Short mmCIF file of C-alpha atoms in Angstrom, two decimals:
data_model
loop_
_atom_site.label_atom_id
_atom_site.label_comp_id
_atom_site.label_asym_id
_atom_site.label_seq_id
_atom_site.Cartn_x
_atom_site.Cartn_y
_atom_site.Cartn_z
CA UNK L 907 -1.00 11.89 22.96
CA UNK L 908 -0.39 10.00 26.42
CA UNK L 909 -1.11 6.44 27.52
CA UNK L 910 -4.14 7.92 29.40
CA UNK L 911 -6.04 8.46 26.30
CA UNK L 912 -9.27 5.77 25.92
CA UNK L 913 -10.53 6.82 22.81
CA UNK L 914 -9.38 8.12 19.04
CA UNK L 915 -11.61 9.64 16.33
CA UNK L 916 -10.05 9.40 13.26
CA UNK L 917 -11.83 11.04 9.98
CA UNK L 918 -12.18 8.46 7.29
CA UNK L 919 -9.41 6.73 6.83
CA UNK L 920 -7.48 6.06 3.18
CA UNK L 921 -5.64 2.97 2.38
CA UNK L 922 -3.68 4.51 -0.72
CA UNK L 923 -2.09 1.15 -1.48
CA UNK L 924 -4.21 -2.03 -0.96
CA UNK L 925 -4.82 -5.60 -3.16
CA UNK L 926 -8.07 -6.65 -3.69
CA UNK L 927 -7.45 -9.78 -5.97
CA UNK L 928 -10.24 -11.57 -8.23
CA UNK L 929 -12.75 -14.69 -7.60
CA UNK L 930 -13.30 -15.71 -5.02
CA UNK L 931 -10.19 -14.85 -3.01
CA UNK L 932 -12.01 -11.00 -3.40
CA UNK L 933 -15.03 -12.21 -2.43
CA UNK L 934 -13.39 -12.94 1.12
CA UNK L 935 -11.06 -10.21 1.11
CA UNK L 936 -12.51 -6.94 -0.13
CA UNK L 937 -15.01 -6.98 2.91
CA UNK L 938 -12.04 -6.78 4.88
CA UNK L 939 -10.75 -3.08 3.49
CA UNK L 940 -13.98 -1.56 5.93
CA UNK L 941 -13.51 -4.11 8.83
CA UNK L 942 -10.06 -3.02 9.25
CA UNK L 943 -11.73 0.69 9.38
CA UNK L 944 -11.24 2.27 6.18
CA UNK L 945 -13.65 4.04 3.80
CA UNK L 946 -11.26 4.36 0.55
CA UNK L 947 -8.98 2.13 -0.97
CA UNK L 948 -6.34 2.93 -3.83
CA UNK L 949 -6.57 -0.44 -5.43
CA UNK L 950 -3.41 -2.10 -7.21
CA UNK L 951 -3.67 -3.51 -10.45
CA UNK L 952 -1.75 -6.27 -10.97
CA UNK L 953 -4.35 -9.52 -11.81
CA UNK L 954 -4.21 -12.03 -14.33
CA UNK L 955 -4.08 -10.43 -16.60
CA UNK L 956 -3.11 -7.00 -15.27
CA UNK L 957 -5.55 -4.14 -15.44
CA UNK L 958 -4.18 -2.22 -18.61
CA UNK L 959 -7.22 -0.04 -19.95
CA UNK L 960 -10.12 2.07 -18.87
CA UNK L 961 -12.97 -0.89 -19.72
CA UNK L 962 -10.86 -3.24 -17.42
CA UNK L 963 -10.57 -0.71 -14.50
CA UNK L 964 -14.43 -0.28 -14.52
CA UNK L 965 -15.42 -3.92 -14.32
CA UNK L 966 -12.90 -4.54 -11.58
CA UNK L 967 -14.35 -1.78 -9.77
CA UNK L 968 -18.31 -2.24 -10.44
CA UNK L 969 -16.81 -6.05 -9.46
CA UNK L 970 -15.34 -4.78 -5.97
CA UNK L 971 -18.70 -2.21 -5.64
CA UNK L 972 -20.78 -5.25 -5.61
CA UNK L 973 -18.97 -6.99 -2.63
CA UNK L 974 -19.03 -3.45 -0.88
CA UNK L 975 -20.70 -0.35 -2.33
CA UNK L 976 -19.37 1.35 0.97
CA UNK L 977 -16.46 1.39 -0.14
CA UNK L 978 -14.71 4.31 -2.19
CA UNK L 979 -12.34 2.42 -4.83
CA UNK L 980 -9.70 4.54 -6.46
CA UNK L 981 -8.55 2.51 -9.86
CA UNK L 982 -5.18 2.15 -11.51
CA UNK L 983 -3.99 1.09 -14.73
CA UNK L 984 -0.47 -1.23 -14.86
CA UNK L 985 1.76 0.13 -16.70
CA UNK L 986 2.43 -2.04 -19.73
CA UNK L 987 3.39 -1.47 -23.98
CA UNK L 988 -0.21 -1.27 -24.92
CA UNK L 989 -0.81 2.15 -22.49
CA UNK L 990 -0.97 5.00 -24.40
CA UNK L 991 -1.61 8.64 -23.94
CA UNK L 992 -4.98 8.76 -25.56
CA UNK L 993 -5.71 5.44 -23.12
CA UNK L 994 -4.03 7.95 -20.25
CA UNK L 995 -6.58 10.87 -21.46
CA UNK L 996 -9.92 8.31 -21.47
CA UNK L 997 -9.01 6.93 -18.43
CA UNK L 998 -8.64 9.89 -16.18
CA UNK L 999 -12.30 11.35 -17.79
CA UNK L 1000 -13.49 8.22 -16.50
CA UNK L 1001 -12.09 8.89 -13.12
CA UNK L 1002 -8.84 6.06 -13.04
CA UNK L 1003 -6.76 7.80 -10.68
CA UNK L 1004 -2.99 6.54 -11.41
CA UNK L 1005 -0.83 3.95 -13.05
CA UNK L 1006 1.31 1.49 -11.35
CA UNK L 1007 4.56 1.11 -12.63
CA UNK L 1008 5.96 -2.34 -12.13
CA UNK L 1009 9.56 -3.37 -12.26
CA UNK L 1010 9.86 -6.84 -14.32
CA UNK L 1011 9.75 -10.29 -11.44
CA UNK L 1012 10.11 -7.96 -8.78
CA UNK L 1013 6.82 -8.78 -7.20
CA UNK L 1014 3.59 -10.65 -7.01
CA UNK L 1015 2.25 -10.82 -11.10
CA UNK L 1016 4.75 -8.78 -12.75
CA UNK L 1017 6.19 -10.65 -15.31
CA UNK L 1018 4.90 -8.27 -17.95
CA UNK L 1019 6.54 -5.20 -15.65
CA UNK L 1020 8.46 -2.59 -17.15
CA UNK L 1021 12.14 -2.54 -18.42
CA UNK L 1022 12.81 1.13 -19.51
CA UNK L 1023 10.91 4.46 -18.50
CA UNK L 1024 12.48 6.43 -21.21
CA UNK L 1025 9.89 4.51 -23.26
CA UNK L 1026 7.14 5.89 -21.69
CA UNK L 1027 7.70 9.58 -21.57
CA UNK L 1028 4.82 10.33 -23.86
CA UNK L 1029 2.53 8.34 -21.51
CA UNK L 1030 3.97 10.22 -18.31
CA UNK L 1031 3.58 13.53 -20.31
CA UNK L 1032 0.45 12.59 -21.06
CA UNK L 1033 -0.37 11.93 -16.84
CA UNK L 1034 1.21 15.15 -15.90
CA UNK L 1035 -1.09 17.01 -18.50
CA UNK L 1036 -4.56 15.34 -17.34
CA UNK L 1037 -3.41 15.01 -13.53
CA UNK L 1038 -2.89 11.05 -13.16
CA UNK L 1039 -0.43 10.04 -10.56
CA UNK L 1040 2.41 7.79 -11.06
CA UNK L 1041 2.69 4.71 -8.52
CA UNK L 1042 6.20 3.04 -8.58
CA UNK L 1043 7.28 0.01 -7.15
CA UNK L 1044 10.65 1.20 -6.04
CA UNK L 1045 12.82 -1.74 -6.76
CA UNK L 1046 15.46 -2.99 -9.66
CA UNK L 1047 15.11 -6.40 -10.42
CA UNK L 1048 18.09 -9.01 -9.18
CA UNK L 1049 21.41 -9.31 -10.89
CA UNK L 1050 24.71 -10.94 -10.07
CA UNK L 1051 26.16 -8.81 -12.35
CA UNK L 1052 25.40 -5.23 -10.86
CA UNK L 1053 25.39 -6.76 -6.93
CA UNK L 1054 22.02 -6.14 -6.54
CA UNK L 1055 19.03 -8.31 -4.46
CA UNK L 1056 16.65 -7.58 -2.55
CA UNK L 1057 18.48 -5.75 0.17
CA UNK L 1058 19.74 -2.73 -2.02
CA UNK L 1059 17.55 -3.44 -4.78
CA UNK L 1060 15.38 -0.03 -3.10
CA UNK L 1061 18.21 2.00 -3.27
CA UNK L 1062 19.40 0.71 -6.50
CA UNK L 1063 15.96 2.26 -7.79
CA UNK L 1064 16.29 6.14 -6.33
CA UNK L 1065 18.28 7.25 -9.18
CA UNK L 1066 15.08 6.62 -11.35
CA UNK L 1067 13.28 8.47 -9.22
CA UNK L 1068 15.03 11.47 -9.17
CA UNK L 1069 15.46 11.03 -13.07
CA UNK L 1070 11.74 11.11 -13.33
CA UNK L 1071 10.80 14.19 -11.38
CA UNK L 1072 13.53 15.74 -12.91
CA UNK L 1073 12.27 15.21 -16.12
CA UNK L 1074 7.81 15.75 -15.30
CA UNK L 1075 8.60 18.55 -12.24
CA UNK L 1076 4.81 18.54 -12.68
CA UNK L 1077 3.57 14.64 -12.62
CA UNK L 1078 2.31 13.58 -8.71
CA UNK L 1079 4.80 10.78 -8.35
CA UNK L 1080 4.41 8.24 -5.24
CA UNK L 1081 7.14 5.85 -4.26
CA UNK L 1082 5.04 3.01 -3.00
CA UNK L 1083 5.92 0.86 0.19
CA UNK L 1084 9.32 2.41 1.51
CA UNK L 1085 11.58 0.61 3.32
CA UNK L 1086 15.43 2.27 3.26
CA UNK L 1087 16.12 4.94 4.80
CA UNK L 1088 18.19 6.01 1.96
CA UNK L 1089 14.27 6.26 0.36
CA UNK L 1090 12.96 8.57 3.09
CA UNK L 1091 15.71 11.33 2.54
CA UNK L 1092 15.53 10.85 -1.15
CA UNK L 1093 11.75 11.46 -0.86
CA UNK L 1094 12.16 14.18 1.35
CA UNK L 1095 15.22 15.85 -1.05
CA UNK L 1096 12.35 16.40 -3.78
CA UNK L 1097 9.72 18.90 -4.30
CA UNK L 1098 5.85 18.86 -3.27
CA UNK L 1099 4.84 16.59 -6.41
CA UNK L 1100 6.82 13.34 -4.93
CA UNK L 1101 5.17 11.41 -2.45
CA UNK L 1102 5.87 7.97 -0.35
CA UNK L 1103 3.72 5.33 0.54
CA UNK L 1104 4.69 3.42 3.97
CA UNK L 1105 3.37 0.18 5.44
CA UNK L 1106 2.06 -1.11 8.65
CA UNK L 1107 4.32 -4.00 8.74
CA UNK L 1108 7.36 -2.35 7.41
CA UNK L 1109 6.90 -0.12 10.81
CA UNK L 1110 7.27 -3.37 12.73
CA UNK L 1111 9.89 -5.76 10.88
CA UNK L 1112 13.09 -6.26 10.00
CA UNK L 1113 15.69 -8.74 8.42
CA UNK L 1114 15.36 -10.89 10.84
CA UNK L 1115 11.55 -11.25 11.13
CA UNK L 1116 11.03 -12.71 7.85
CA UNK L 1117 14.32 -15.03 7.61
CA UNK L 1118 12.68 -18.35 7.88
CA UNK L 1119 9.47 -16.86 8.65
CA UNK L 1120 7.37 -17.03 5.17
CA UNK L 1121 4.31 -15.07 6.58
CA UNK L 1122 6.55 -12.14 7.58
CA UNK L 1123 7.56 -12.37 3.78
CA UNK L 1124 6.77 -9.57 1.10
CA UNK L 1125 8.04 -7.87 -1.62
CA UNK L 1126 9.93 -4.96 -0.87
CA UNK L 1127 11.39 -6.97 1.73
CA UNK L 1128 12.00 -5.61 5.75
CA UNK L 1129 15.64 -4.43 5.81
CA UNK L 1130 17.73 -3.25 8.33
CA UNK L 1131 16.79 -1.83 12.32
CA UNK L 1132 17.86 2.12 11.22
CA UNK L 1133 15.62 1.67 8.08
CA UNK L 1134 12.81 0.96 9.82
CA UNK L 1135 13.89 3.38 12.52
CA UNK L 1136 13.68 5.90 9.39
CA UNK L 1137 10.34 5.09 8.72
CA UNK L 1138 9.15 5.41 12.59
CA UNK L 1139 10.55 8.78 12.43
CA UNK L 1140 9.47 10.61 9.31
CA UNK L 1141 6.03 9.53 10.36
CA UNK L 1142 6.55 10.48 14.21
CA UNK L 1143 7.93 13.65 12.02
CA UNK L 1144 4.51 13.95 10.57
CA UNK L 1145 5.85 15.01 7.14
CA UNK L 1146 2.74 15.69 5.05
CA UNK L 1147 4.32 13.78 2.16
CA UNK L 1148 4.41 10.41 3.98
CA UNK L 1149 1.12 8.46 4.60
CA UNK L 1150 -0.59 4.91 4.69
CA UNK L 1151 -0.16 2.54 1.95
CA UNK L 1152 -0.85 -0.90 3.68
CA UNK L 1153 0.52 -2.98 0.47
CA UNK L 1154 -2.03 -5.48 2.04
CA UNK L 1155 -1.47 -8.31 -0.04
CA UNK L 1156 -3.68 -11.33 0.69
CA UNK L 1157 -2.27 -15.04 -0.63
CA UNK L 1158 -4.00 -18.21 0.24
CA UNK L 1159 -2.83 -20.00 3.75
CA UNK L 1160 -1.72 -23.14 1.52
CA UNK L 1161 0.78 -21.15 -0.84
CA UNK L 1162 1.96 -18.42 1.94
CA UNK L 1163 3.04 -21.39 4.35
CA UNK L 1164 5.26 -23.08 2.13
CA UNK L 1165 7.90 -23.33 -0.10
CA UNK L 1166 9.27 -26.24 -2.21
CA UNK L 1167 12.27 -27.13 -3.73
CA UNK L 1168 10.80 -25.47 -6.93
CA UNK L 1169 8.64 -22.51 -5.60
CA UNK L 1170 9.10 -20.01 -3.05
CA UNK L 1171 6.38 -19.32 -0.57
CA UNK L 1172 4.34 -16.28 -2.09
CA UNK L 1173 5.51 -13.00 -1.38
CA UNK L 1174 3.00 -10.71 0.49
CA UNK L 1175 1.62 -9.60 4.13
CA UNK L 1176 -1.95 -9.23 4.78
CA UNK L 1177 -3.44 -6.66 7.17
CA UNK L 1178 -6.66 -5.19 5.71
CA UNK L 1179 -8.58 -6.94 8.54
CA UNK L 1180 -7.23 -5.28 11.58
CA UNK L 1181 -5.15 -2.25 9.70
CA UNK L 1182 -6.38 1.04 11.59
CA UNK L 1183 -6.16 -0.58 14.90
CA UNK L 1184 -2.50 -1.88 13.80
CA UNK L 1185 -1.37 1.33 13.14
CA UNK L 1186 -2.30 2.81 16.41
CA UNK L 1187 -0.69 0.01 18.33
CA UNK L 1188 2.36 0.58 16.40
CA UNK L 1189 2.51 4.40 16.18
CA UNK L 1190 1.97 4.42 19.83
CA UNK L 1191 5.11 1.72 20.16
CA UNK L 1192 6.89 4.62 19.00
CA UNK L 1193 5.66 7.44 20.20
CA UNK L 1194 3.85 9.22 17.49
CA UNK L 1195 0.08 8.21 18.23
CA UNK L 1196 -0.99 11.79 18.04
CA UNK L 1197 0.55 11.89 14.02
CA UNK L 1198 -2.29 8.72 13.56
CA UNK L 1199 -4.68 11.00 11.37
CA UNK L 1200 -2.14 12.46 9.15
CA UNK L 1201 -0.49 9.62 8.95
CA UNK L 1202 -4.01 7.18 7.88
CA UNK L 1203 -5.83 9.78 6.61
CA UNK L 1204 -5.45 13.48 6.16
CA UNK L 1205 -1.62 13.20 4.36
CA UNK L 1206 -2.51 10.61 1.61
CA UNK L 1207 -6.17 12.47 1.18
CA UNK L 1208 -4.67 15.80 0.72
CA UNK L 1209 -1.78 14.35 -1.76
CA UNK L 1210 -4.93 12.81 -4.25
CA UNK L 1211 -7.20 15.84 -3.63
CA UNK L 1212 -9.82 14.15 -1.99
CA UNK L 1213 -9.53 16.06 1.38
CA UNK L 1214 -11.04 15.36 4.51
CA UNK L 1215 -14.26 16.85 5.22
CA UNK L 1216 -16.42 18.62 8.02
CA UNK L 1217 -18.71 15.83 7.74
CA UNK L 1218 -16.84 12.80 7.01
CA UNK L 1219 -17.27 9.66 9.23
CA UNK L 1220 -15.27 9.12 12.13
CA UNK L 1221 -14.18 5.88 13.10
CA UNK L 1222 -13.58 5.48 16.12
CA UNK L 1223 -10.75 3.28 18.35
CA UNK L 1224 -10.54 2.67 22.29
CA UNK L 1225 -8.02 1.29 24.10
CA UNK L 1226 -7.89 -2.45 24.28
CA UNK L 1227 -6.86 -4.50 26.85
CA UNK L 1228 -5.87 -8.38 26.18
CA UNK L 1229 -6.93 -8.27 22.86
CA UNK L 1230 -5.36 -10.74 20.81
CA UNK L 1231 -5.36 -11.32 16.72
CA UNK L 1232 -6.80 -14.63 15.88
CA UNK L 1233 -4.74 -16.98 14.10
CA UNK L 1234 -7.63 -19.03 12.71
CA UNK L 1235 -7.88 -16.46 9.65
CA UNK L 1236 -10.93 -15.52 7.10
CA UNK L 1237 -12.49 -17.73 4.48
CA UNK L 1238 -11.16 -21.87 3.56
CA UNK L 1239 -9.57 -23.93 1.45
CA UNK L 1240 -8.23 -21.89 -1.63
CA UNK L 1241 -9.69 -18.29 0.11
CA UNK L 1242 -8.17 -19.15 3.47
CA UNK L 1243 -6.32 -16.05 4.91
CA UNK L 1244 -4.35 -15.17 7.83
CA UNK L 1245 -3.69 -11.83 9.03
CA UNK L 1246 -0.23 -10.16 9.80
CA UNK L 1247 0.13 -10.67 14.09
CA UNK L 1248 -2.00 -13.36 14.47
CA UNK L 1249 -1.28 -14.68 17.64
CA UNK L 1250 -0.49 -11.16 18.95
CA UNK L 1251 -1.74 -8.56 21.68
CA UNK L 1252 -3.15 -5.26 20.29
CA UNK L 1253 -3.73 -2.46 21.62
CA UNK L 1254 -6.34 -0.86 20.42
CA UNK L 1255 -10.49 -1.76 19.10
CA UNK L 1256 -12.74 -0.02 16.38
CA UNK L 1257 -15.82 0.39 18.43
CA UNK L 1258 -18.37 -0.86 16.59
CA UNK L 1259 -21.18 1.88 15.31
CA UNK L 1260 -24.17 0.53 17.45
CA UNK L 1261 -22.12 1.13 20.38
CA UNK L 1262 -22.08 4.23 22.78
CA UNK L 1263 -18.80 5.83 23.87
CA UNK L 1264 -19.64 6.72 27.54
#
C-alpha cells in the first residue's frame, strides 16, 4: 500500500485487549473504545475488586452497555482462588469469553494475582473443555534474588508458557501485550492454539521513551530498539497469530503525572481515543500499512471465532494532513485523561459517517 493511497476501509475493528475502569472514570472513557474506531472490545478485568465470577462479569458489562450499547463487550474473569471449574462451565454458557491470568504486583490492581499455575490445572482443563481462552500477562514479578525486573521479567515468563501449552495442547492461550523479541519467536515456535496480543505504543517506544517520561510509562514496560523492531516485523509479516491488543489503560492526569517519594506515577498508556488512526500512522512508519486489517481486525476476530463478515461496518480512514493530537485530554478533575501522542502529528482521520468520500 503506497503513500498515494487517500483512503482505508477497514471491516470492524477488534480491540482484544482494552480497560474500561468503573465510576466515573468509565463514564468518560468507555465512549472512547468507538471514537477511536472500534466496534468490539475484549475488556480486562482487573477492578476493585477484580471481576472473579459470572454475576460480576454481567453487571460490568450491562454497566459498560449503558454508556454504549454500540459497543460489542467481550467479558473476562481474573483469575483468582475462588475460580472454579463449575464457575469456568457457568460462565462460558453465559457467554464470558476468557480469564485473565495475572502475575502477583506486576501491574495495575493485581495484588491478589496468581503465584502458581500448577494450582489451577483443573480450572484450565475445565477452559479447554468448554472453549474459554486463557489471557496471560506475560511477566514474573521482581526479585533480587533470581536477577529479574522489568527488563527480562517477559522473558523470564516464556518458560510458563511453553509449560502450559504443553500441558492443554487444546486451551486458546494469548500472551497479552508483547514486547521481547524473545516473545515473538516463542509465540511463533508454538502451535495454532497460542496467540499474542501487541500494542500500539509498544510499536512506537522504547527504553528510552519512558525513562523520565511517566506518560510513556506502562506495565510491560518498552524494552530495547530490536524488540520493538520484532514487533514491527511479525506484524509487517502479517502472521495470523499476531493482532491488536491496545492494553489501553486510562489513569487520571493527577496520578499519571507524578510520582512521590512514596508512590510511583501509575503505570499505564491510554490510546482508545485515537487507536485505529494510530495504528495506521504507525504501520505505515514501517511499511506494513497494507497488513492494517489483519493486524486490527481480521487476525484477533478469526483467533475468538467471531469472524469478519460480508456485511460488517467499515470504518473508514483518509489521509490527514497537519493533524495534531490534542494535549488538553477528555473529562476533569479525578476523570481527566490524556491520550498517548498528544502533542503529535498523525497521519491519518476516521471520516466521520455523515460524510461523503468523493
Amino acid at each position: 500500500m503506497s503513500a498515494s493511497v487517500e483512503t482505508i476501509s477497514v471491516p470492524s475493528p477488534a480491540d482484544f485487549h482494552v480497560h474500561l475502569r468503573q465510576g466515573e472514570l468509565a463514564q468518560v472513557v468507555t465512549k472512547h473504545v468507538r471514537q477511536g474506531g472500534f466496534s468490539l472490545a475484549y475488556v480486562m478485568p482487573n477492578l476493585k475488586p477484580p471481576i472473579t465470577n459470572t454475576e460480576q462479569a454481567l453487571l460490568y458489562r450491562a454497566q459498560l452497555q449503558a454508556i454504549d450499547p454500540a459497543v460489542e463487550y467481550l467479558m473476562t474473569l481474573y483469575l483468582s482462588p475462588e475460580l472454579t471449574p463449575d464457575e469456568i462451565r457457568k460462565a462460558a454458557r453465559a457467554g464470558i469469553v476468557g480469564v485473565k491470568s495475572y502475575p502477583r504486583g506486576v501491574t495495575t490492581n493485581s495484588e491478589g494475582g496468581i503465584e502458581s499455575y500448577e494450582a489451577y490445572y483443573p480450572v484450565f482443563a475445565a477452559m479447554e473443555e468448554v472453549g474459554m481462552v486463557l489471557n496471560l500477562h506475560g511477566e514474573v514479578p521482581s526479585s533480587a534474588a533470581s536477577n529479574t525486573c522489568v527488563l527480562n521479567a517477559e522473558p523470564a515468563f516464556l518458560p510458563h508458557l511453553r509449560k502450559l501449552h504443553a500441558q492443554f495442547p487444546k486451551l486458546r492461550i494469548v500472551l497479552e501485550h508483547a514486547t521481547t523479541r524473545a516473545a515473538v519467536e516463542c509465540v511463533k515456535s508454538l502451535g495454532d492454539t497460542v496467540a499474542c496480543t501487541i500494542t500500539a505504543h509498544h510499536l512506537a517506544l522504547t527504553v528510552d521513551d519512558w525513562a523520565g517520561q511517566a506518560w510513556h510509562f506502562c506495565k510491560p514496560v518498552a524494552k530495547y530498539p530490536d524488540d520493538r523492531a520484532a514487533l514491527q516485523e511479525v506484524v509487517k509479516e502479517g502472521h495470523p497469530r499476531f493482532f491488536l491488543g491496545s492494553d489501553s489503560a486510562p489513569h487520571p492526569a493527577e496520578t499519571k503525572a507524578t510520582a512521590t517519594p512514596s508512590h510511583a506515577c501509575a503505570a499505564g498508556v491510554y490510546t482508545s481515543p485515537i487507536l485505529l488512526p494510530l495504528v495506521a500512522h504507525l504501520l505505515e512508519s514501517f511499511g506494513a500499512l497494507d497488513k492494517l486489517g489483519g493486524f486490527v481486525s481480521a487476525n484477533g476476530r478469526g483467533f475468538y471465532g467471531r469472524p469478519v463478515t460480508a456485511g460488517d461496518k467499515q470504518v473508514v480512514l483518509r489521509r490527514a494532513s497537519g493533524k495534531v493530537v490534542g494535549i488538553e485530554g477528555y473529562g476533569t478533575g479525578p476523570t481527566h485523561v490524556v491520550p498517548f501522542w498528544a502533542g503529535k502529528e498523525i497521519g491519518w482521520e476516521i471520516v466521520d459517517e455523515r460524510e461523503e468520500i468523493s
